[in-house]
PDB file of C-alpha atoms in Angstrom:
ATOM      1  CA  MET A   1       0.000   0.000   0.000  1.00 67.00           C
ATOM      2  CA  GLN A   2       2.951   2.329   0.652  1.00 70.00           C
ATOM      3  CA  GLU A   3       4.142   1.868  -2.923  1.00 66.00           C
ATOM      4  CA  ALA A   4       0.608   2.279  -4.260  1.00 66.00           C
ATOM      5  CA  SER A   5       0.232   5.514  -2.286  1.00 68.00           C
ATOM      6  CA  ARG A   6       3.540   6.788  -3.656  1.00 62.00           C
ATOM      7  CA  ALA A   7       2.401   6.046  -7.200  1.00 59.00           C
ATOM      8  CA  LEU A   8      -0.675   8.190  -6.627  1.00 64.00           C
ATOM      9  CA  ALA A   9       0.990  11.007  -4.724  1.00 64.00           C
ATOM     10  CA  ASP A  10       4.045  11.623  -6.941  1.00 68.00           C
ATOM     11  CA  PRO A  11       4.444  11.939 -10.692  1.00 78.00           C
ATOM     12  CA  LEU A  12       3.538   8.461 -11.910  1.00 82.00           C
ATOM     13  CA  PHE A  13       7.015   7.324 -12.941  1.00 85.00           C
ATOM     14  CA  ALA A  14       9.103   9.444 -10.572  1.00 81.00           C
ATOM     15  CA  GLY A  15      11.873   7.773  -8.633  1.00 81.00           C
ATOM     16  CA  LEU A  16      11.716   4.291 -10.152  1.00 88.00           C
ATOM     17  CA  SER A  17      15.058   2.595  -9.659  1.00 89.00           C
ATOM     18  CA  GLY A  18      14.911   0.214 -12.599  1.00 92.00           C
ATOM     19  CA  ASP A  19      14.881  -2.793 -10.272  1.00 95.00           C
ATOM     20  CA  CYS A  20      12.492  -4.755 -12.479  1.00 96.00           C
ATOM     21  CA  GLU A  21      13.515  -7.541 -14.862  1.00 97.00           C
ATOM     22  CA  ILE A  22      12.392  -7.540 -18.484  1.00 98.00           C
ATOM     23  CA  SER A  23      12.226  -9.938 -21.415  1.00 98.00           C
ATOM     24  CA  PHE A  24      11.042  -9.611 -25.002  1.00 98.00           C
ATOM     25  CA  GLU A  25       9.306 -11.802 -27.567  1.00 97.00           C
ATOM     26  CA  PHE A  26       9.859 -11.717 -31.336  1.00 95.00           C
ATOM     27  CA  PHE A  27       8.505 -13.738 -34.248  1.00 91.00           C
ATOM     28  CA  PRO A  28      10.684 -15.151 -37.060  1.00 88.00           C
ATOM     29  CA  PRO A  29      10.851 -12.879 -40.128  1.00 88.00           C
ATOM     30  CA  LYS A  30       9.376 -13.938 -43.459  1.00 87.00           C
ATOM     31  CA  THR A  31      11.347 -11.599 -45.710  1.00 88.00           C
ATOM     32  CA  GLU A  32      14.741  -9.957 -45.831  1.00 88.00           C
ATOM     33  CA  LYS A  33      13.185  -6.588 -45.001  1.00 92.00           C
ATOM     34  CA  MET A  34      11.387  -8.076 -42.007  1.00 91.00           C
ATOM     35  CA  GLU A  35      14.663  -9.623 -40.876  1.00 90.00           C
ATOM     36  CA  GLU A  36      16.323  -6.214 -40.977  1.00 92.00           C
ATOM     37  CA  GLN A  37      13.497  -4.752 -38.886  1.00 93.00           C
ATOM     38  CA  LEU A  38      13.727  -7.611 -36.408  1.00 93.00           C
ATOM     39  CA  TRP A  39      17.453  -7.209 -35.988  1.00 94.00           C
ATOM     40  CA  GLU A  40      17.143  -3.452 -35.571  1.00 95.00           C
ATOM     41  CA  SER A  41      14.696  -4.167 -32.752  1.00 95.00           C
ATOM     42  CA  VAL A  42      17.059  -6.674 -31.139  1.00 95.00           C
ATOM     43  CA  VAL A  43      19.950  -4.206 -31.319  1.00 93.00           C
ATOM     44  CA  THR A  44      17.755  -1.431 -29.880  1.00 95.00           C
ATOM     45  CA  LEU A  45      16.479  -3.497 -26.954  1.00 96.00           C
ATOM     46  CA  ALA A  46      19.649  -5.448 -26.153  1.00 94.00           C
ATOM     47  CA  PRO A  47      21.302  -2.618 -24.167  1.00 94.00           C
ATOM     48  CA  LEU A  48      18.459  -2.823 -21.642  1.00 96.00           C
ATOM     49  CA  ALA A  49      19.962  -6.191 -20.578  1.00 95.00           C
ATOM     50  CA  PRO A  50      16.831  -8.362 -20.767  1.00 97.00           C
ATOM     51  CA  ARG A  51      16.790 -11.662 -18.904  1.00 96.00           C
ATOM     52  CA  PHE A  52      16.103 -13.334 -22.235  1.00 96.00           C
ATOM     53  CA  VAL A  53      14.434 -12.839 -25.583  1.00 96.00           C
ATOM     54  CA  SER A  54      12.182 -15.486 -27.088  1.00 95.00           C
ATOM     55  CA  VAL A  55      11.265 -16.317 -30.675  1.00 93.00           C
ATOM     56  CA  THR A  56       7.900 -17.826 -31.554  1.00 91.00           C
ATOM     57  CA  TYR A  57       7.222 -21.037 -33.453  1.00 81.00           C
ATOM     58  CA  GLY A  58       4.537 -21.329 -36.148  1.00 67.00           C
ATOM     59  CA  ALA A  59       1.681 -23.809 -35.964  1.00 55.00           C
ATOM     60  CA  GLY A  60       2.759 -27.255 -37.076  1.00 53.00           C
ATOM     61  CA  GLY A  61       6.397 -26.170 -37.149  1.00 52.00           C
ATOM     62  CA  THR A  62       5.793 -23.923 -40.160  1.00 57.00           C
ATOM     63  CA  THR A  63       8.525 -21.526 -39.030  1.00 66.00           C
ATOM     64  CA  ARG A  64      10.881 -24.158 -37.643  1.00 72.00           C
ATOM     65  CA  GLU A  65      13.919 -23.234 -39.737  1.00 81.00           C
ATOM     66  CA  ARG A  66      13.368 -19.485 -39.458  1.00 83.00           C
ATOM     67  CA  THR A  67      12.843 -19.727 -35.707  1.00 85.00           C
ATOM     68  CA  HIS A  68      16.034 -21.747 -35.323  1.00 85.00           C
ATOM     69  CA  ASN A  69      18.066 -19.335 -37.451  1.00 88.00           C
ATOM     70  CA  THR A  70      16.781 -16.308 -35.551  1.00 90.00           C
ATOM     71  CA  VAL A  71      17.396 -17.820 -32.129  1.00 90.00           C
ATOM     72  CA  ALA A  72      20.834 -19.080 -33.148  1.00 89.00           C
ATOM     73  CA  ARG A  73      21.824 -15.632 -34.424  1.00 90.00           C
ATOM     74  CA  ILE A  74      20.712 -13.943 -31.214  1.00 92.00           C
ATOM     75  CA  ALA A  75      22.654 -16.510 -29.169  1.00 89.00           C
ATOM     76  CA  LYS A  76      25.760 -16.027 -31.323  1.00 89.00           C
ATOM     77  CA  GLU A  77      25.812 -12.268 -31.865  1.00 90.00           C
ATOM     78  CA  THR A  78      24.480 -10.824 -28.600  1.00 89.00           C
ATOM     79  CA  ARG A  79      24.927 -11.319 -24.880  1.00 88.00           C
ATOM     80  CA  ILE A  80      21.184 -11.882 -24.454  1.00 92.00           C
ATOM     81  CA  PRO A  81      20.104 -15.395 -23.460  1.00 94.00           C
ATOM     82  CA  ALA A  82      17.914 -16.619 -26.319  1.00 95.00           C
ATOM     83  CA  ALA A  83      14.803 -18.740 -25.771  1.00 95.00           C
ATOM     84  CA  ALA A  84      13.117 -20.764 -28.507  1.00 94.00           C
ATOM     85  CA  HIS A  85       9.413 -21.572 -28.586  1.00 93.00           C
ATOM     86  CA  LEU A  86       8.606 -25.232 -29.185  1.00 93.00           C
ATOM     87  CA  THR A  87       5.170 -26.810 -29.592  1.00 91.00           C
ATOM     88  CA  CYS A  88       3.589 -30.264 -29.726  1.00 89.00           C
ATOM     89  CA  VAL A  89       1.595 -29.649 -32.923  1.00 85.00           C
ATOM     90  CA  ASP A  90       2.031 -32.091 -35.825  1.00 83.00           C
ATOM     91  CA  ALA A  91       5.341 -33.422 -34.521  1.00 87.00           C
ATOM     92  CA  SER A  92       6.457 -36.755 -33.150  1.00 92.00           C
ATOM     93  CA  LYS A  93       8.580 -37.040 -30.029  1.00 94.00           C
ATOM     94  CA  ALA A  94      11.541 -37.911 -32.246  1.00 95.00           C
ATOM     95  CA  GLU A  95      11.042 -34.792 -34.385  1.00 92.00           C
ATOM     96  CA  ILE A  96      10.788 -32.604 -31.294  1.00 93.00           C
ATOM     97  CA  ALA A  97      13.943 -34.222 -29.930  1.00 95.00           C
ATOM     98  CA  ASP A  98      15.771 -33.366 -33.162  1.00 94.00           C
ATOM     99  CA  VAL A  99      14.705 -29.718 -32.868  1.00 92.00           C
ATOM    100  CA  ALA A 100      15.602 -29.537 -29.178  1.00 94.00           C
ATOM    101  CA  ASN A 101      18.996 -31.146 -29.787  1.00 95.00           C
ATOM    102  CA  ALA A 102      19.714 -28.653 -32.562  1.00 92.00           C
ATOM    103  CA  TYR A 103      18.926 -25.793 -30.196  1.00 92.00           C
ATOM    104  CA  TRP A 104      21.197 -27.233 -27.538  1.00 95.00           C
ATOM    105  CA  GLN A 105      24.026 -27.575 -30.041  1.00 93.00           C
ATOM    106  CA  ALA A 106      23.489 -23.945 -31.090  1.00 90.00           C
ATOM    107  CA  GLY A 107      23.983 -22.822 -27.487  1.00 92.00           C
ATOM    108  CA  VAL A 108      20.308 -22.286 -26.665  1.00 93.00           C
ATOM    109  CA  ARG A 109      19.529 -23.269 -23.088  1.00 95.00           C
ATOM    110  CA  HIS A 110      16.003 -21.923 -22.667  1.00 97.00           C
ATOM    111  CA  ILE A 111      12.808 -23.298 -24.232  1.00 97.00           C
ATOM    112  CA  VAL A 112       9.308 -21.833 -24.098  1.00 97.00           C
ATOM    113  CA  ALA A 113       7.292 -25.058 -24.144  1.00 96.00           C
ATOM    114  CA  LEU A 114       3.733 -24.819 -25.474  1.00 94.00           C
ATOM    115  CA  ARG A 115       1.076 -27.245 -26.591  1.00 90.00           C
ATOM    116  CA  GLY A 116       0.500 -24.971 -29.589  1.00 85.00           C
ATOM    117  CA  ASP A 117      -2.487 -23.855 -31.615  1.00 74.00           C
ATOM    118  CA  ALA A 118      -4.151 -26.357 -33.915  1.00 66.00           C
ATOM    119  CA  PRO A 119      -3.513 -25.611 -37.609  1.00 64.00           C
ATOM    120  CA  ASN A 120      -6.805 -27.217 -38.721  1.00 60.00           C
ATOM    121  CA  ALA A 121      -9.894 -25.171 -39.497  1.00 52.00           C
ATOM    122  CA  ASP A 122     -12.015 -26.393 -36.569  1.00 58.00           C
ATOM    123  CA  GLY A 123      -9.333 -25.344 -34.090  1.00 63.00           C
ATOM    124  CA  LYS A 124      -9.237 -28.674 -32.256  1.00 72.00           C
ATOM    125  CA  PHE A 125      -5.845 -29.893 -31.102  1.00 76.00           C
ATOM    126  CA  ILE A 126      -5.201 -33.482 -32.113  1.00 78.00           C
ATOM    127  CA  PRO A 127      -1.965 -34.958 -30.752  1.00 78.00           C
ATOM    128  CA  HIS A 128       0.445 -36.574 -33.182  1.00 83.00           C
ATOM    129  CA  PRO A 129       0.166 -40.392 -32.849  1.00 87.00           C
ATOM    130  CA  ASP A 130       3.786 -40.522 -31.691  1.00 92.00           C
ATOM    131  CA  GLY A 131       3.878 -37.088 -30.110  1.00 89.00           C
ATOM    132  CA  TYR A 132       3.158 -35.287 -26.871  1.00 94.00           C
ATOM    133  CA  ALA A 133      -0.456 -34.728 -25.890  1.00 91.00           C
ATOM    134  CA  SER A 134       0.104 -31.672 -23.715  1.00 93.00           C
ATOM    135  CA  ALA A 135       2.586 -28.993 -22.729  1.00 95.00           C
ATOM    136  CA  ALA A 136       3.172 -30.809 -19.431  1.00 96.00           C
ATOM    137  CA  GLU A 137       4.291 -33.917 -21.332  1.00 96.00           C
ATOM    138  CA  LEU A 138       6.487 -31.742 -23.565  1.00 97.00           C
ATOM    139  CA  VAL A 139       8.186 -30.180 -20.530  1.00 97.00           C
ATOM    140  CA  GLU A 140       8.868 -33.607 -19.068  1.00 97.00           C
ATOM    141  CA  GLY A 141      10.237 -34.864 -22.389  1.00 97.00           C
ATOM    142  CA  LEU A 142      12.548 -31.876 -22.856  1.00 97.00           C
ATOM    143  CA  HIS A 143      14.004 -32.359 -19.389  1.00 94.00           C
ATOM    144  CA  LYS A 144      14.936 -35.915 -20.320  1.00 95.00           C
ATOM    145  CA  LEU A 145      16.955 -34.599 -23.273  1.00 97.00           C
ATOM    146  CA  HIS A 146      18.891 -31.716 -21.712  1.00 97.00           C
ATOM    147  CA  PRO A 147      18.779 -29.561 -18.568  1.00 97.00           C
ATOM    148  CA  PHE A 148      16.900 -26.768 -20.341  1.00 97.00           C
ATOM    149  CA  GLU A 149      15.465 -23.808 -18.504  1.00 97.00           C
ATOM    150  CA  ILE A 150      11.787 -24.000 -19.456  1.00 98.00           C
ATOM    151  CA  SER A 151       9.034 -21.391 -19.469  1.00 98.00           C
ATOM    152  CA  VAL A 152       5.367 -22.197 -20.079  1.00 98.00           C
ATOM    153  CA  SER A 153       2.195 -20.204 -20.722  1.00 97.00           C
ATOM    154  CA  ALA A 154      -0.550 -19.071 -18.353  1.00 98.00           C
ATOM    155  CA  TYR A 155      -3.961 -17.537 -18.994  1.00 97.00           C
ATOM    156  CA  PRO A 156      -5.239 -14.842 -16.594  1.00 97.00           C
ATOM    157  CA  GLU A 157      -8.638 -14.915 -18.309  1.00 97.00           C
ATOM    158  CA  THR A 158      -8.645 -18.720 -18.702  1.00 96.00           C
ATOM    159  CA  HIS A 159      -7.628 -20.675 -21.785  1.00 93.00           C
ATOM    160  CA  PRO A 160     -10.495 -20.738 -24.329  1.00 90.00           C
ATOM    161  CA  GLU A 161     -10.552 -24.553 -24.261  1.00 90.00           C
ATOM    162  CA  ALA A 162     -10.474 -24.929 -20.472  1.00 92.00           C
ATOM    163  CA  ALA A 163     -13.591 -26.240 -18.746  1.00 94.00           C
ATOM    164  CA  SER A 164     -13.195 -23.724 -15.914  1.00 96.00           C
ATOM    165  CA  PRO A 165     -10.636 -21.357 -14.354  1.00 96.00           C
ATOM    166  CA  ALA A 166      -9.854 -23.995 -11.715  1.00 96.00           C
ATOM    167  CA  THR A 167      -9.194 -26.611 -14.400  1.00 97.00           C
ATOM    168  CA  ASP A 168      -6.946 -24.187 -16.251  1.00 97.00           C
ATOM    169  CA  ILE A 169      -4.902 -23.497 -13.119  1.00 98.00           C
ATOM    170  CA  ASP A 170      -4.609 -27.243 -12.569  1.00 97.00           C
ATOM    171  CA  PHE A 171      -3.100 -27.581 -16.067  1.00 96.00           C
ATOM    172  CA  LEU A 172      -0.654 -24.809 -15.189  1.00 98.00           C
ATOM    173  CA  LYS A 173       0.348 -26.652 -12.017  1.00 97.00           C
ATOM    174  CA  ARG A 174       1.007 -29.818 -14.013  1.00 97.00           C
ATOM    175  CA  LYS A 175       3.370 -27.928 -16.333  1.00 98.00           C
ATOM    176  CA  LEU A 176       5.265 -26.425 -13.437  1.00 97.00           C
ATOM    177  CA  ASP A 177       5.396 -29.728 -11.564  1.00 97.00           C
ATOM    178  CA  ALA A 178       6.832 -31.320 -14.715  1.00 96.00           C
ATOM    179  CA  GLY A 179       9.844 -29.029 -14.415  1.00 96.00           C
ATOM    180  CA  ALA A 180       9.037 -25.610 -15.851  1.00 97.00           C
ATOM    181  CA  SER A 181      10.751 -22.680 -14.127  1.00 95.00           C
ATOM    182  CA  ARG A 182       8.129 -20.003 -14.715  1.00 97.00           C
ATOM    183  CA  ALA A 183       4.910 -19.146 -16.502  1.00 98.00           C
ATOM    184  CA  ILE A 184       4.467 -16.189 -18.855  1.00 98.00           C
ATOM    185  CA  THR A 185       0.898 -14.984 -19.169  1.00 98.00           C
ATOM    186  CA  GLN A 186      -1.201 -14.263 -22.194  1.00 97.00           C
ATOM    187  CA  PHE A 187      -1.588 -10.521 -22.697  1.00 97.00           C
ATOM    188  CA  PHE A 188      -4.301  -8.650 -20.802  1.00 97.00           C
ATOM    189  CA  PHE A 189      -5.294  -5.003 -20.515  1.00 97.00           C
ATOM    190  CA  GLU A 190      -6.169  -4.293 -16.890  1.00 96.00           C
ATOM    191  CA  PRO A 191      -3.864  -4.807 -13.884  1.00 97.00           C
ATOM    192  CA  GLU A 192      -6.669  -6.275 -11.787  1.00 97.00           C
ATOM    193  CA  THR A 193      -6.903  -9.148 -14.271  1.00 98.00           C
ATOM    194  CA  PHE A 194      -3.352 -10.154 -13.412  1.00 98.00           C
ATOM    195  CA  PHE A 195      -3.714  -9.561  -9.687  1.00 98.00           C
ATOM    196  CA  ARG A 196      -6.829 -11.756  -9.489  1.00 97.00           C
ATOM    197  CA  PHE A 197      -5.027 -14.494 -11.400  1.00 98.00           C
ATOM    198  CA  ARG A 198      -1.935 -14.204  -9.206  1.00 97.00           C
ATOM    199  CA  ASP A 199      -4.095 -14.595  -6.105  1.00 97.00           C
ATOM    200  CA  ALA A 200      -5.901 -17.609  -7.580  1.00 97.00           C
ATOM    201  CA  VAL A 201      -2.619 -19.263  -8.510  1.00 98.00           C
ATOM    202  CA  ALA A 202      -1.218 -18.712  -5.022  1.00 97.00           C
ATOM    203  CA  ALA A 203      -4.412 -20.093  -3.488  1.00 97.00           C
ATOM    204  CA  ALA A 204      -3.899 -23.242  -5.580  1.00 97.00           C
ATOM    205  CA  GLY A 205      -0.502 -23.769  -3.943  1.00 96.00           C
ATOM    206  CA  ILE A 206       1.608 -22.581  -6.884  1.00 97.00           C
ATOM    207  CA  ASN A 207       4.633 -20.543  -5.827  1.00 95.00           C
ATOM    208  CA  ALA A 208       6.499 -20.436  -9.147  1.00 96.00           C
ATOM    209  CA  GLU A 209       7.247 -17.175 -10.910  1.00 96.00           C
ATOM    210  CA  ILE A 210       4.280 -15.815 -12.881  1.00 98.00           C
ATOM    211  CA  VAL A 211       5.412 -13.155 -15.360  1.00 98.00           C
ATOM    212  CA  PRO A 212       2.816 -10.812 -16.884  1.00 98.00           C
ATOM    213  CA  GLY A 213       2.853 -10.680 -20.680  1.00 98.00           C
ATOM    214  CA  ILE A 214       2.533  -7.089 -21.894  1.00 98.00           C
ATOM    215  CA  MET A 215       1.196  -6.287 -25.373  1.00 95.00           C
ATOM    216  CA  PRO A 216       1.659  -2.624 -26.331  1.00 92.00           C
ATOM    217  CA  VAL A 217      -1.106  -1.930 -28.850  1.00 89.00           C
ATOM    218  CA  SER A 218       0.322  -0.636 -32.115  1.00 82.00           C
ATOM    219  CA  ASN A 219      -2.743  -1.600 -34.184  1.00 88.00           C
ATOM    220  CA  PHE A 220      -6.108  -1.681 -32.405  1.00 91.00           C
ATOM    221  CA  SER A 221      -7.923  -3.615 -35.154  1.00 90.00           C
ATOM    222  CA  ALA A 222      -5.245  -6.318 -35.102  1.00 90.00           C
ATOM    223  CA  ILE A 223      -5.286  -6.592 -31.318  1.00 93.00           C
ATOM    224  CA  THR A 224      -9.073  -6.902 -31.400  1.00 93.00           C
ATOM    225  CA  ARG A 225      -8.776  -9.924 -33.713  1.00 92.00           C
ATOM    226  CA  MET A 226      -6.098 -11.470 -31.528  1.00 91.00           C
ATOM    227  CA  SER A 227      -8.157 -10.867 -28.383  1.00 94.00           C
ATOM    228  CA  ASN A 228     -11.180 -12.577 -29.921  1.00 91.00           C
ATOM    229  CA  MET A 229      -9.057 -15.676 -30.575  1.00 87.00           C
ATOM    230  CA  THR A 230      -7.506 -15.761 -27.103  1.00 89.00           C
ATOM    231  CA  GLY A 231     -10.544 -14.770 -25.065  1.00 90.00           C
ATOM    232  CA  THR A 232      -8.897 -11.567 -23.856  1.00 95.00           C
ATOM    233  CA  ALA A 233     -11.301  -8.843 -22.765  1.00 95.00           C
ATOM    234  CA  ILE A 234     -10.845  -5.375 -24.245  1.00 95.00           C
ATOM    235  CA  PRO A 235     -12.225  -2.726 -21.880  1.00 95.00           C
ATOM    236  CA  ALA A 236     -14.653  -0.202 -23.336  1.00 94.00           C
ATOM    237  CA  TRP A 237     -12.476   2.683 -22.199  1.00 95.00           C
ATOM    238  CA  MET A 238      -9.587   1.307 -24.240  1.00 95.00           C
ATOM    239  CA  ALA A 239     -11.637   1.075 -27.425  1.00 93.00           C
ATOM    240  CA  HIS A 240     -12.755   4.667 -26.839  1.00 94.00           C
ATOM    241  CA  LEU A 241      -9.163   5.897 -26.477  1.00 95.00           C
ATOM    242  CA  PHE A 242      -8.148   4.391 -29.824  1.00 94.00           C
ATOM    243  CA  GLU A 243     -11.263   5.602 -31.623  1.00 94.00           C
ATOM    244  CA  GLY A 244     -10.425   7.944 -34.514  1.00 93.00           C
ATOM    245  CA  LEU A 245      -6.703   7.150 -34.576  1.00 93.00           C
ATOM    246  CA  ASP A 246      -6.621   4.736 -37.528  1.00 87.00           C
ATOM    247  CA  ASP A 247      -5.221   7.434 -39.824  1.00 89.00           C
ATOM    248  CA  HIS A 248      -2.870   8.914 -37.218  1.00 92.00           C
ATOM    249  CA  PRO A 249      -0.103   6.364 -36.550  1.00 90.00           C
ATOM    250  CA  PRO A 250       2.175   8.679 -34.512  1.00 91.00           C
ATOM    251  CA  ALA A 251      -0.693   9.682 -32.213  1.00 93.00           C
ATOM    252  CA  ARG A 252      -1.761   6.046 -31.957  1.00 92.00           C
ATOM    253  CA  GLN A 253       1.776   5.115 -30.850  1.00 91.00           C
ATOM    254  CA  LEU A 254       1.692   7.759 -28.121  1.00 93.00           C
ATOM    255  CA  VAL A 255      -1.674   6.570 -26.854  1.00 94.00           C
ATOM    256  CA  ALA A 256      -0.503   2.937 -26.946  1.00 93.00           C
ATOM    257  CA  ALA A 257       2.641   3.756 -24.972  1.00 92.00           C
ATOM    258  CA  THR A 258       0.644   5.727 -22.412  1.00 93.00           C
ATOM    259  CA  ILE A 259      -1.868   2.922 -21.824  1.00 95.00           C
ATOM    260  CA  ALA A 260       0.730   0.147 -21.567  1.00 95.00           C
ATOM    261  CA  ALA A 261       3.118   2.183 -19.421  1.00 95.00           C
ATOM    262  CA  GLU A 262       0.375   3.107 -16.956  1.00 94.00           C
ATOM    263  CA  MET A 263      -0.659  -0.533 -16.663  1.00 96.00           C
ATOM    264  CA  CYS A 264       2.955  -1.570 -16.031  1.00 96.00           C
ATOM    265  CA  ARG A 265       3.278   1.144 -13.394  1.00 94.00           C
ATOM    266  CA  ARG A 266       0.183  -0.132 -11.629  1.00 94.00           C
ATOM    267  CA  LEU A 267       1.502  -3.694 -11.821  1.00 97.00           C
ATOM    268  CA  TYR A 268       4.780  -2.447 -10.356  1.00 96.00           C
ATOM    269  CA  ALA A 269       2.880  -0.736  -7.538  1.00 92.00           C
ATOM    270  CA  GLY A 270       1.267  -4.108  -6.869  1.00 95.00           C
ATOM    271  CA  GLY A 271       4.639  -5.801  -6.433  1.00 95.00           C
ATOM    272  CA  VAL A 272       5.386  -7.004  -9.953  1.00 97.00           C
ATOM    273  CA  ARG A 273       9.085  -6.872 -10.794  1.00 97.00           C
ATOM    274  CA  ASP A 274       9.187  -8.984 -13.963  1.00 98.00           C
ATOM    275  CA  PHE A 275       7.670  -8.016 -17.313  1.00 98.00           C
ATOM    276  CA  HIS A 276       7.591  -9.868 -20.635  1.00 98.00           C
ATOM    277  CA  PHE A 277       6.890  -7.701 -23.691  1.00 98.00           C
ATOM    278  CA  TYR A 278       5.280  -8.977 -26.890  1.00 97.00           C
ATOM    279  CA  THR A 279       7.132  -6.657 -29.258  1.00 95.00           C
ATOM    280  CA  LEU A 280       5.655  -7.707 -32.631  1.00 92.00           C
ATOM    281  CA  ASN A 281       9.235  -7.134 -33.822  1.00 93.00           C
ATOM    282  CA  ARG A 282       9.104  -3.406 -33.089  1.00 92.00           C
ATOM    283  CA  ALA A 283      11.231  -1.859 -30.383  1.00 95.00           C
ATOM    284  CA  GLU A 284       9.934   1.665 -29.828  1.00 93.00           C
ATOM    285  CA  LEU A 285       6.935   1.023 -27.587  1.00 94.00           C
ATOM    286  CA  SER A 286       8.648  -1.579 -25.422  1.00 96.00           C
ATOM    287  CA  TYR A 287      11.796   0.537 -25.108  1.00 96.00           C
ATOM    288  CA  ALA A 288       9.783   3.606 -24.046  1.00 95.00           C
ATOM    289  CA  ILE A 289       7.850   1.660 -21.408  1.00 96.00           C
ATOM    290  CA  CYS A 290      11.027   0.107 -20.007  1.00 96.00           C
ATOM    291  CA  HIS A 291      12.611   3.564 -19.870  1.00 95.00           C
ATOM    292  CA  LEU A 292       9.658   4.869 -17.870  1.00 94.00           C
ATOM    293  CA  LEU A 293      10.076   1.920 -15.500  1.00 95.00           C
ATOM    294  CA  GLY A 294      13.626   3.070 -14.834  1.00 95.00           C
ATOM    295  CA  LYS A 295      15.549   0.690 -17.097  1.00 96.00           C
ATOM    296  CA  ARG A 296      18.646   2.236 -18.663  1.00 94.00           C
ATOM    297  CA  PRO A 297      21.184   0.873 -21.179  1.00 94.00           C
ATOM    298  CA  VAL A 298      24.018  -1.288 -19.902  1.00 86.00           C
ATOM    299  CA  PRO A 299      27.143  -0.236 -21.892  1.00 76.00           C
ATOM    300  CA  ALA A 300      28.709  -3.699 -22.162  1.00 66.00           C
ATOM    301  CA  VAL A 301      25.518  -5.200 -23.578  1.00 58.00           C
ATOM    302  CA  GLN A 302      25.119  -2.275 -25.950  1.00 52.00           C
ATOM    303  CA  GLU A 303      28.637  -2.741 -27.289  1.00 51.00           C
ATOM    304  CA  LYS A 304      28.188  -6.453 -28.056  1.00 55.00           C
ATOM    305  CA  ALA A 305      24.766  -6.003 -29.695  1.00 53.00           C
ATOM    306  CA  ALA A 306      26.071  -3.283 -32.010  1.00 53.00           C
TER     307      ALA A 306
END
């Protein structure tokens, strides 16, 4: 309450020491131009000394090679620990082992283990006959291959396929009990959503690290589509703030940064000290929010990334 009172009494971001930890997520580029943009973002964010950066993995392994190349380059050319996403979709245990072994050989020691989204039209996940049926099984299988650090997903507003919030938290517990180090949440737009989830997780006896996933909104129409797929609620006030900004990208960026930064500040006031940013391969919004939270470049990291 003392910190919350300070956040209300002083200028919102005054006096923050930068004691929070940060991490960033990217997706593998499809074109040479997109690769240039991605790498510019990596170079921009690297001096902030993130705990790690992760690279996503397309449904059914559709980006397998591009994900591997991106992660391997980050591991080779920067001081940032690189994490690779890996899913169960359309892959046998042997195929997943081949991918995991390749990551290990490339120096990657961190995996974000996910069940993955079904690539079929009806959206139903069907396990490969010789594959893993769940993220918990995937975590257990990866640990048998190498001593990876493993992160998994969590859903503050409940996974769309879960029978209930309690069932969803039980699935999370299974993943953590299988050997995952932490859970990174799906994005959300109100701090209370995370706080309620954190309390529910603690009440279920889970004491592992739960890191909020932050999605700065660069395109409101796109985030609306994504939210519909993930079951993420968009508050009415947020839709109102973005209304009329479709043809004003610079103004939209400022509004997006303001909304996300204020939410992070309120999370910080509630005791959160770890943030994971979904960058969409753009650095500006995430960098600005981290700066407001007190994060400043670390020269040695900046030098290596350049």
